[in-house]
């Protein structure tokens, strides 16, 4: 269509179809045609509600709220006759994944297609196309649509990311000119930080399908497992100079646990997309980019669940119209391509219905056979001193409909102790056998050295939990059908002091609330034994005397804190111990931290959002966000700590102001590329290794693969730790798995006690790393700290808070906050 031409519904819809005039068009409800403006989420919801009220083909459910209280809608679209029997259809469909469905009659069984849009909020052509798709499915008339709806149940998720979509729509609509501007340098195409891609806490939600840490993810995963759809489509956008991509992706980058038949069917479905795009003349490509490796993405998660995930990527207008190497990309053009792909998916589903249904049944039959043959009968995982952390992994498994059992009694497996109530057993012989493998496996051998996303995500390592294979299930107790978080309490009747160990995941939450109440607290720099109990490094002691609350008030308050934080606090009657006494100078006073974090231009929003989420949602600790735009006008003296997430550089005046603040007593904590920044600007002296592999005998065509193979996209490595150092307080073992996705390698300090965390000589636990980088990593250090004037500089070469599911290293940041003065 012409760039400035008025868009009409006929531009999008199939020409050979009649439409029910009683069904409201998008324009009649929104006040404008699809594509004239970017639909805001509130208007999207409004239209879907109107459709559901006017069509007997559609029912709608509200599955919960985003962090900004926007509804998470799902439309179920099928024939009116199927709606009358929808629960029976669902149950029979799910039975295909069970042994009871081995002989199910699929000849007349509907196929289930989950179509989801714009999980990245600023890739908005998807959600705008959802308006058209919903209208078409509600209003189209004739034999073709009747056949489709009779044989298909469509789960339509119009906005995977309501908060991001709303943010982006507001931006591009605000900057739209009446006479459209296509110049890429216009402000319309250059969103302000953090941009609309992410959700409220700036997470890339297309990486959360497996960890399931966000409310939006939890809603869609519940829907997925409730229905077990046969096809799931995930509509995205990419750079404006690209055309349109549909899967398969690069064949060599498919996860080995994904059956070849999955890729064969994906390729067959692709022929339907190609035919549809040929008809409208839109350019497209396939098998040349993207991959199907990380199961935490929307287009790959279905592949380990007997479904077929399909990624769509549309060259983006990023606003209403933009210049590109393929000519002008208009927003309506992008919407039409997304809508076309949605319809071609349904055409493929209808025509391939019985083949795909048989594939799903066969997938689970084969999984059951694999499970029956495996010598390891299950996994056991837990932490004897951190029940909450083990619970949160169990919580993820339950969300994925994985059967788990309690441990019948305390047990030792291969020298590792597992405690009843803080450990779980996962039988491998169950429906989700393959998904269990994907969650628990360690993998270090790969067909390809390039990855679109991370190469490892072994969950017990991410949680820093002990885990073992089990040769039998003799120690498995009852199946857990109603998983409950660990309970905490105040124990003991002593009147001298209250103590609790730092091992539990929510210990920082408890300490923060104690200090916020004005109660004095101290931390043990050495272990001790009191009243028959041995307490480790980092134990927190709250004395009874000289406090703002009396004894009874303290007991009431601390009991509530223990319950809220899922840990045990003990009231002791004496300060005399075996080891350091409670009045010892080896108990150090804990200051109340006042923490800020730098955000804004040149700072990675993902990393910042993960930290914000950790403070706000997990530990309930106030965190002030300082924007780099007006940093020079801020009073930093009120903060004890400033966190600098991944950042390459900052303005000179910001650097100087931070230096003066640190010298005056502040503590700065830098992550990832902020390590280089802090080193180069003389905050801390680090010996950073120089890396790089000469490109010898590498052709021009091979150059990207050569460079990509040196990237650590995300893998897991083992470290040895000094548990007496405050940065490691609360860790039970002398080794700690750490996630790494940078190539910043720091040589250890010449004084060994300044290297409390150090990679081992054989560090690779799971994932890909080149041989050259592995040599650089061996015995290097991911953490360093040093004095600067009266303040302190703390650096981590990698992200210890990765995607909210790296529970195992979250405590490192909390230790840097609460115990920096003791380092």
PDB file of C-alpha atoms in Angstrom, residues 264-499:
ATOM      1  CA  UNK A 264      10.269 -32.234   9.877  1.00  0.00           C
ATOM      2  CA  UNK A 265       6.754 -31.130  10.795  1.00  0.00           C
ATOM      3  CA  UNK A 266       7.937 -27.566  11.331  1.00  0.00           C
ATOM      4  CA  UNK A 267       9.387 -27.637   7.828  1.00  0.00           C
ATOM      5  CA  UNK A 268       6.146 -28.980   6.381  1.00  0.00           C
ATOM      6  CA  UNK A 269       4.149 -26.252   8.139  1.00  0.00           C
ATOM      7  CA  UNK A 270       6.590 -23.749   6.623  1.00  0.00           C
ATOM      8  CA  UNK A 271       5.378 -24.667   3.140  1.00  0.00           C
ATOM      9  CA  UNK A 272       1.982 -23.213   4.081  1.00  0.00           C
ATOM     10  CA  UNK A 273       3.622 -19.947   5.174  1.00  0.00           C
ATOM     11  CA  UNK A 274       5.612 -19.816   1.953  1.00  0.00           C
ATOM     12  CA  UNK A 275       2.506 -20.346  -0.173  1.00  0.00           C
ATOM     13  CA  UNK A 276       0.605 -17.609   1.693  1.00  0.00           C
ATOM     14  CA  UNK A 277       3.481 -15.117   1.419  1.00  0.00           C
ATOM     15  CA  UNK A 278       4.001 -15.920  -2.247  1.00  0.00           C
ATOM     16  CA  UNK A 279       0.347 -15.049  -2.800  1.00  0.00           C
ATOM     17  CA  UNK A 280       0.662 -11.560  -1.300  1.00  0.00           C
ATOM     18  CA  UNK A 281       4.190 -10.991  -2.651  1.00  0.00           C
ATOM     19  CA  UNK A 282       5.963 -10.514   0.687  1.00  0.00           C
ATOM     20  CA  UNK A 283       9.610 -11.518   0.963  1.00  0.00           C
ATOM     21  CA  UNK A 284      10.577 -14.148   3.532  1.00  0.00           C
ATOM     22  CA  UNK A 285      13.327 -16.584   4.515  1.00  0.00           C
ATOM     23  CA  UNK A 286      13.822 -19.649   6.694  1.00  0.00           C
ATOM     24  CA  UNK A 287      16.589 -21.918   8.136  1.00  0.00           C
ATOM     25  CA  UNK A 288      19.219 -19.149   7.969  1.00  0.00           C
ATOM     26  CA  UNK A 289      19.070 -17.689  11.470  1.00  0.00           C
ATOM     27  CA  UNK A 290      17.632 -18.212  14.956  1.00  0.00           C
ATOM     28  CA  UNK A 291      17.670 -21.620  16.606  1.00  0.00           C
ATOM     29  CA  UNK A 292      15.731 -24.141  18.658  1.00  0.00           C
ATOM     30  CA  UNK A 293      18.169 -24.776  21.509  1.00  0.00           C
ATOM     31  CA  UNK A 294      17.196 -22.947  24.719  1.00  0.00           C
ATOM     32  CA  UNK A 295      13.901 -24.369  25.975  1.00  0.00           C
ATOM     33  CA  UNK A 296      13.090 -21.153  27.807  1.00  0.00           C
ATOM     34  CA  UNK A 297      11.973 -19.408  24.606  1.00  0.00           C
ATOM     35  CA  UNK A 298       8.393 -19.439  23.376  1.00  0.00           C
ATOM     36  CA  UNK A 299       9.212 -21.062  20.050  1.00  0.00           C
ATOM     37  CA  UNK A 300      11.372 -23.790  21.631  1.00  0.00           C
ATOM     38  CA  UNK A 301       9.638 -24.586  24.922  1.00  0.00           C
ATOM     39  CA  UNK A 302       6.833 -26.433  23.070  1.00  0.00           C
ATOM     40  CA  UNK A 303       9.381 -28.720  21.388  1.00  0.00           C
ATOM     41  CA  UNK A 304      10.272 -30.487  24.639  1.00  0.00           C
ATOM     42  CA  UNK A 305       6.589 -30.828  25.474  1.00  0.00           C
ATOM     43  CA  UNK A 306       5.396 -32.784  22.430  1.00  0.00           C
ATOM     44  CA  UNK A 307       4.250 -29.636  20.655  1.00  0.00           C
ATOM     45  CA  UNK A 308       5.619 -27.638  17.721  1.00  0.00           C
ATOM     46  CA  UNK A 309       6.868 -24.146  18.454  1.00  0.00           C
ATOM     47  CA  UNK A 310       7.072 -21.671  15.591  1.00  0.00           C
ATOM     48  CA  UNK A 311       8.841 -18.329  15.643  1.00  0.00           C
ATOM     49  CA  UNK A 312       7.731 -15.521  13.347  1.00  0.00           C
ATOM     50  CA  UNK A 313       9.979 -12.464  12.919  1.00  0.00           C
ATOM     51  CA  UNK A 314       8.745  -9.469  10.930  1.00  0.00           C
ATOM     52  CA  UNK A 315      11.036  -6.663   9.757  1.00  0.00           C
ATOM     53  CA  UNK A 316       9.838  -3.853  11.991  1.00  0.00           C
ATOM     54  CA  UNK A 317       8.525  -0.396  11.227  1.00  0.00           C
ATOM     55  CA  UNK A 318       9.296   0.372  14.922  1.00  0.00           C
ATOM     56  CA  UNK A 319       6.643   3.020  14.607  1.00  0.00           C
ATOM     57  CA  UNK A 320       4.269   3.832  11.749  1.00  0.00           C
ATOM     58  CA  UNK A 321       6.588   3.879   8.723  1.00  0.00           C
ATOM     59  CA  UNK A 322      10.341   3.570   8.323  1.00  0.00           C
ATOM     60  CA  UNK A 323      12.933   3.541   5.574  1.00  0.00           C
ATOM     61  CA  UNK A 324      14.702   0.238   5.001  1.00  0.00           C
ATOM     62  CA  UNK A 325      16.866  -1.538   2.454  1.00  0.00           C
ATOM     63  CA  UNK A 326      13.652  -3.173   1.228  1.00  0.00           C
ATOM     64  CA  UNK A 327      11.864   0.132   0.728  1.00  0.00           C
ATOM     65  CA  UNK A 328       9.410   1.745   3.103  1.00  0.00           C
ATOM     66  CA  UNK A 329       8.194  -0.579   5.835  1.00  0.00           C
ATOM     67  CA  UNK A 330       4.735   0.508   6.922  1.00  0.00           C
ATOM     68  CA  UNK A 331       3.032  -0.568  10.114  1.00  0.00           C
ATOM     69  CA  UNK A 332      -0.004  -1.922   8.204  1.00  0.00           C
ATOM     70  CA  UNK A 333       2.342  -3.958   5.978  1.00  0.00           C
ATOM     71  CA  UNK A 334       3.972  -5.521   9.055  1.00  0.00           C
ATOM     72  CA  UNK A 335       0.554  -6.251  10.556  1.00  0.00           C
ATOM     73  CA  UNK A 336      -0.650  -7.880   7.349  1.00  0.00           C
ATOM     74  CA  UNK A 337       2.365 -10.202   7.264  1.00  0.00           C
ATOM     75  CA  UNK A 338       1.755 -11.269  10.878  1.00  0.00           C
ATOM     76  CA  UNK A 339      -1.926 -11.845  10.162  1.00  0.00           C
ATOM     77  CA  UNK A 340      -1.064 -13.836   7.040  1.00  0.00           C
ATOM     78  CA  UNK A 341       1.286 -16.077   9.040  1.00  0.00           C
ATOM     79  CA  UNK A 342      -1.407 -16.594  11.669  1.00  0.00           C
ATOM     80  CA  UNK A 343      -3.880 -17.756   9.010  1.00  0.00           C
ATOM     81  CA  UNK A 344      -1.340 -19.987   7.257  1.00  0.00           C
ATOM     82  CA  UNK A 345      -0.622 -21.640  10.612  1.00  0.00           C
ATOM     83  CA  UNK A 346      -4.287 -22.469  11.020  1.00  0.00           C
ATOM     84  CA  UNK A 347      -4.476 -23.754   7.446  1.00  0.00           C
ATOM     85  CA  UNK A 348      -1.522 -26.051   8.137  1.00  0.00           C
ATOM     86  CA  UNK A 349      -3.038 -27.184  11.431  1.00  0.00           C
ATOM     87  CA  UNK A 350      -6.330 -28.045   9.755  1.00  0.00           C
ATOM     88  CA  UNK A 351      -4.740 -30.003   6.914  1.00  0.00           C
ATOM     89  CA  UNK A 352      -2.046 -31.723   9.013  1.00  0.00           C
ATOM     90  CA  UNK A 353      -4.335 -32.313  11.986  1.00  0.00           C
ATOM     91  CA  UNK A 354      -4.201 -36.096  12.309  1.00  0.00           C
ATOM     92  CA  UNK A 355      -0.469 -36.231  11.531  1.00  0.00           C
ATOM     93  CA  UNK A 356       0.337 -33.710  14.251  1.00  0.00           C
ATOM     94  CA  UNK A 357      -2.015 -35.346  16.764  1.00  0.00           C
ATOM     95  CA  UNK A 358      -0.308 -38.695  16.117  1.00  0.00           C
ATOM     96  CA  UNK A 359       3.072 -37.043  16.578  1.00  0.00           C
ATOM     97  CA  UNK A 360       2.077 -35.710  19.987  1.00  0.00           C
ATOM     98  CA  UNK A 361       0.861 -39.124  21.099  1.00  0.00           C
ATOM     99  CA  UNK A 362       4.017 -40.801  19.778  1.00  0.00           C
ATOM    100  CA  UNK A 363       6.221 -38.216  21.496  1.00  0.00           C
ATOM    101  CA  UNK A 364       4.877 -39.217  24.896  1.00  0.00           C
ATOM    102  CA  UNK A 365       4.825 -42.925  24.104  1.00  0.00           C
ATOM    103  CA  UNK A 366       8.523 -42.723  23.243  1.00  0.00           C
ATOM    104  CA  UNK A 367       9.199 -40.664  26.369  1.00  0.00           C
ATOM    105  CA  UNK A 368       7.564 -43.358  28.513  1.00  0.00           C
ATOM    106  CA  UNK A 369       9.690 -46.034  26.856  1.00  0.00           C
ATOM    107  CA  UNK A 370      12.844 -43.986  27.465  1.00  0.00           C
ATOM    108  CA  UNK A 371      11.858 -43.480  31.093  1.00  0.00           C
ATOM    109  CA  UNK A 372      11.266 -47.218  31.602  1.00  0.00           C
ATOM    110  CA  UNK A 373      14.737 -48.025  30.230  1.00  0.00           C
ATOM    111  CA  UNK A 374      16.717 -45.505  32.264  1.00  0.00           C
ATOM    112  CA  UNK A 375      18.926 -46.912  35.002  1.00  0.00           C
ATOM    113  CA  UNK A 376      18.607 -43.800  37.157  1.00  0.00           C
ATOM    114  CA  UNK A 377      15.085 -43.940  38.573  1.00  0.00           C
ATOM    115  CA  UNK A 378      14.931 -40.345  39.680  1.00  0.00           C
ATOM    116  CA  UNK A 379      16.646 -37.276  41.067  1.00  0.00           C
ATOM    117  CA  UNK A 380      16.916 -36.070  44.628  1.00  0.00           C
ATOM    118  CA  UNK A 381      17.694 -32.434  45.385  1.00  0.00           C
ATOM    119  CA  UNK A 382      17.746 -30.198  48.439  1.00  0.00           C
ATOM    120  CA  UNK A 383      19.732 -28.104  50.888  1.00  0.00           C
ATOM    121  CA  UNK A 384      19.910 -29.073  54.548  1.00  0.00           C
ATOM    122  CA  UNK A 385      20.032 -25.428  55.638  1.00  0.00           C
ATOM    123  CA  UNK A 386      17.974 -23.695  52.960  1.00  0.00           C
ATOM    124  CA  UNK A 387      14.530 -25.206  52.617  1.00  0.00           C
ATOM    125  CA  UNK A 388      13.103 -22.121  50.886  1.00  0.00           C
ATOM    126  CA  UNK A 389      15.516 -22.329  47.974  1.00  0.00           C
ATOM    127  CA  UNK A 390      14.743 -26.020  47.437  1.00  0.00           C
ATOM    128  CA  UNK A 391      11.042 -25.220  47.656  1.00  0.00           C
ATOM    129  CA  UNK A 392      11.318 -22.676  44.843  1.00  0.00           C
ATOM    130  CA  UNK A 393      12.830 -25.258  42.507  1.00  0.00           C
ATOM    131  CA  UNK A 394      10.065 -27.683  43.466  1.00  0.00           C
ATOM    132  CA  UNK A 395       7.618 -24.877  42.697  1.00  0.00           C
ATOM    133  CA  UNK A 396       8.945 -24.594  39.134  1.00  0.00           C
ATOM    134  CA  UNK A 397       8.631 -28.347  38.640  1.00  0.00           C
ATOM    135  CA  UNK A 398       5.035 -28.318  39.853  1.00  0.00           C
ATOM    136  CA  UNK A 399       4.200 -25.506  37.437  1.00  0.00           C
ATOM    137  CA  UNK A 400       5.377 -27.790  34.663  1.00  0.00           C
ATOM    138  CA  UNK A 401       3.148 -30.630  35.881  1.00  0.00           C
ATOM    139  CA  UNK A 402       6.151 -32.665  36.996  1.00  0.00           C
ATOM    140  CA  UNK A 403       5.408 -35.156  39.740  1.00  0.00           C
ATOM    141  CA  UNK A 404       7.537 -34.723  42.875  1.00  0.00           C
ATOM    142  CA  UNK A 405       7.672 -36.578  46.172  1.00  0.00           C
ATOM    143  CA  UNK A 406       8.780 -35.685  49.635  1.00  0.00           C
ATOM    144  CA  UNK A 407      11.760 -37.480  51.109  1.00  0.00           C
ATOM    145  CA  UNK A 408      10.433 -40.103  53.537  1.00  0.00           C
ATOM    146  CA  UNK A 409      13.313 -39.680  56.020  1.00  0.00           C
ATOM    147  CA  UNK A 410      16.659 -37.952  56.287  1.00  0.00           C
ATOM    148  CA  UNK A 411      18.944 -39.792  53.890  1.00  0.00           C
ATOM    149  CA  UNK A 412      22.552 -39.757  52.647  1.00  0.00           C
ATOM    150  CA  UNK A 413      23.159 -40.328  48.925  1.00  0.00           C
ATOM    151  CA  UNK A 414      26.754 -40.664  47.664  1.00  0.00           C
ATOM    152  CA  UNK A 415      27.991 -38.864  50.743  1.00  0.00           C
ATOM    153  CA  UNK A 416      25.510 -35.987  50.494  1.00  0.00           C
ATOM    154  CA  UNK A 417      22.901 -35.503  53.205  1.00  0.00           C
ATOM    155  CA  UNK A 418      19.288 -34.771  52.310  1.00  0.00           C
ATOM    156  CA  UNK A 419      16.886 -33.602  54.975  1.00  0.00           C
ATOM    157  CA  UNK A 420      13.192 -34.412  55.119  1.00  0.00           C
ATOM    158  CA  UNK A 421      11.259 -31.196  54.574  1.00  0.00           C
ATOM    159  CA  UNK A 422      14.136 -29.528  52.721  1.00  0.00           C
ATOM    160  CA  UNK A 423      14.565 -32.086  49.929  1.00  0.00           C
ATOM    161  CA  UNK A 424      12.489 -33.548  47.109  1.00  0.00           C
ATOM    162  CA  UNK A 425      12.537 -36.595  44.852  1.00  0.00           C
ATOM    163  CA  UNK A 426      11.613 -36.462  41.174  1.00  0.00           C
ATOM    164  CA  UNK A 427      10.797 -39.843  39.575  1.00  0.00           C
ATOM    165  CA  UNK A 428      12.021 -40.027  35.990  1.00  0.00           C
ATOM    166  CA  UNK A 429       9.392 -42.528  34.893  1.00  0.00           C
ATOM    167  CA  UNK A 430       6.578 -40.059  34.345  1.00  0.00           C
ATOM    168  CA  UNK A 431       4.883 -38.163  31.547  1.00  0.00           C
ATOM    169  CA  UNK A 432       7.294 -35.218  31.625  1.00  0.00           C
ATOM    170  CA  UNK A 433      10.388 -37.442  31.397  1.00  0.00           C
ATOM    171  CA  UNK A 434      11.965 -35.444  28.582  1.00  0.00           C
ATOM    172  CA  UNK A 435      11.284 -32.090  30.214  1.00  0.00           C
ATOM    173  CA  UNK A 436      12.871 -33.407  33.415  1.00  0.00           C
ATOM    174  CA  UNK A 437      15.981 -34.314  31.419  1.00  0.00           C
ATOM    175  CA  UNK A 438      16.085 -30.809  29.946  1.00  0.00           C
ATOM    176  CA  UNK A 439      15.853 -29.246  33.415  1.00  0.00           C
ATOM    177  CA  UNK A 440      18.392 -31.465  35.203  1.00  0.00           C
ATOM    178  CA  UNK A 441      20.954 -32.457  32.589  1.00  0.00           C
ATOM    179  CA  UNK A 442      24.521 -31.201  32.314  1.00  0.00           C
ATOM    180  CA  UNK A 443      25.665 -30.861  28.709  1.00  0.00           C
ATOM    181  CA  UNK A 444      29.155 -29.958  27.530  1.00  0.00           C
ATOM    182  CA  UNK A 445      29.247 -31.467  24.012  1.00  0.00           C
ATOM    183  CA  UNK A 446      27.542 -29.636  21.147  1.00  0.00           C
ATOM    184  CA  UNK A 447      27.075 -30.022  17.412  1.00  0.00           C
ATOM    185  CA  UNK A 448      27.410 -26.262  16.886  1.00  0.00           C
ATOM    186  CA  UNK A 449      29.455 -23.639  18.712  1.00  0.00           C
ATOM    187  CA  UNK A 450      26.991 -20.796  18.102  1.00  0.00           C
ATOM    188  CA  UNK A 451      23.922 -20.148  20.230  1.00  0.00           C
ATOM    189  CA  UNK A 452      21.152 -17.604  19.888  1.00  0.00           C
ATOM    190  CA  UNK A 453      20.778 -17.667  23.663  1.00  0.00           C
ATOM    191  CA  UNK A 454      22.338 -19.474  26.617  1.00  0.00           C
ATOM    192  CA  UNK A 455      23.833 -22.954  26.241  1.00  0.00           C
ATOM    193  CA  UNK A 456      23.176 -24.179  29.795  1.00  0.00           C
ATOM    194  CA  UNK A 457      20.492 -23.800  32.425  1.00  0.00           C
ATOM    195  CA  UNK A 458      20.884 -26.855  34.718  1.00  0.00           C
ATOM    196  CA  UNK A 459      18.416 -25.887  37.418  1.00  0.00           C
ATOM    197  CA  UNK A 460      19.929 -27.548  40.525  1.00  0.00           C
ATOM    198  CA  UNK A 461      23.190 -25.765  39.703  1.00  0.00           C
ATOM    199  CA  UNK A 462      21.355 -22.480  39.198  1.00  0.00           C
ATOM    200  CA  UNK A 463      19.823 -22.908  42.648  1.00  0.00           C
ATOM    201  CA  UNK A 464      23.109 -24.130  44.182  1.00  0.00           C
ATOM    202  CA  UNK A 465      21.358 -27.237  45.461  1.00  0.00           C
ATOM    203  CA  UNK A 466      22.822 -30.650  46.117  1.00  0.00           C
ATOM    204  CA  UNK A 467      21.405 -33.221  43.727  1.00  0.00           C
ATOM    205  CA  UNK A 468      22.014 -36.841  42.811  1.00  0.00           C
ATOM    206  CA  UNK A 469      20.739 -39.565  40.548  1.00  0.00           C
ATOM    207  CA  UNK A 470      18.804 -42.231  42.399  1.00  0.00           C
ATOM    208  CA  UNK A 471      19.171 -45.948  41.546  1.00  0.00           C
ATOM    209  CA  UNK A 472      15.836 -46.565  43.247  1.00  0.00           C
ATOM    210  CA  UNK A 473      12.901 -44.659  44.699  1.00  0.00           C
ATOM    211  CA  UNK A 474      12.998 -46.441  48.041  1.00  0.00           C
ATOM    212  CA  UNK A 475      13.403 -43.129  49.900  1.00  0.00           C
ATOM    213  CA  UNK A 476      10.500 -41.456  48.129  1.00  0.00           C
ATOM    214  CA  UNK A 477       7.667 -40.502  50.443  1.00  0.00           C
ATOM    215  CA  UNK A 478       4.202 -39.378  49.451  1.00  0.00           C
ATOM    216  CA  UNK A 479       3.604 -37.511  46.215  1.00  0.00           C
ATOM    217  CA  UNK A 480       3.284 -33.785  46.840  1.00  0.00           C
ATOM    218  CA  UNK A 481      -0.005 -32.587  45.417  1.00  0.00           C
ATOM    219  CA  UNK A 482      -0.254 -29.377  47.420  1.00  0.00           C
ATOM    220  CA  UNK A 483       3.202 -27.854  47.635  1.00  0.00           C
ATOM    221  CA  UNK A 484       3.612 -25.520  50.598  1.00  0.00           C
ATOM    222  CA  UNK A 485       6.384 -23.046  51.356  1.00  0.00           C
ATOM    223  CA  UNK A 486       8.553 -23.851  54.399  1.00  0.00           C
ATOM    224  CA  UNK A 487       7.226 -22.490  57.646  1.00  0.00           C
ATOM    225  CA  UNK A 488       9.321 -20.343  59.942  1.00  0.00           C
ATOM    226  CA  UNK A 489       8.985 -19.671  63.635  1.00  0.00           C
ATOM    227  CA  UNK A 490      10.539 -18.233  66.754  1.00  0.00           C
ATOM    228  CA  UNK A 491      11.972 -21.023  68.893  1.00  0.00           C
ATOM    229  CA  UNK A 492      13.273 -21.070  72.440  1.00  0.00           C
ATOM    230  CA  UNK A 493      12.427 -19.087  75.529  1.00  0.00           C
ATOM    231  CA  UNK A 494      15.790 -17.406  76.163  1.00  0.00           C
ATOM    232  CA  UNK A 495      15.905 -13.746  77.162  1.00  0.00           C
ATOM    233  CA  UNK A 496      19.501 -12.900  76.263  1.00  0.00           C
ATOM    234  CA  UNK A 497      19.575 -12.679  72.464  1.00  0.00           C
ATOM    235  CA  UNK A 498      17.988 -13.919  69.266  1.00  0.00           C
ATOM    236  CA  UNK A 499      20.052 -15.675  66.602  1.00  0.00           C
TER     237      UNK A 499
END
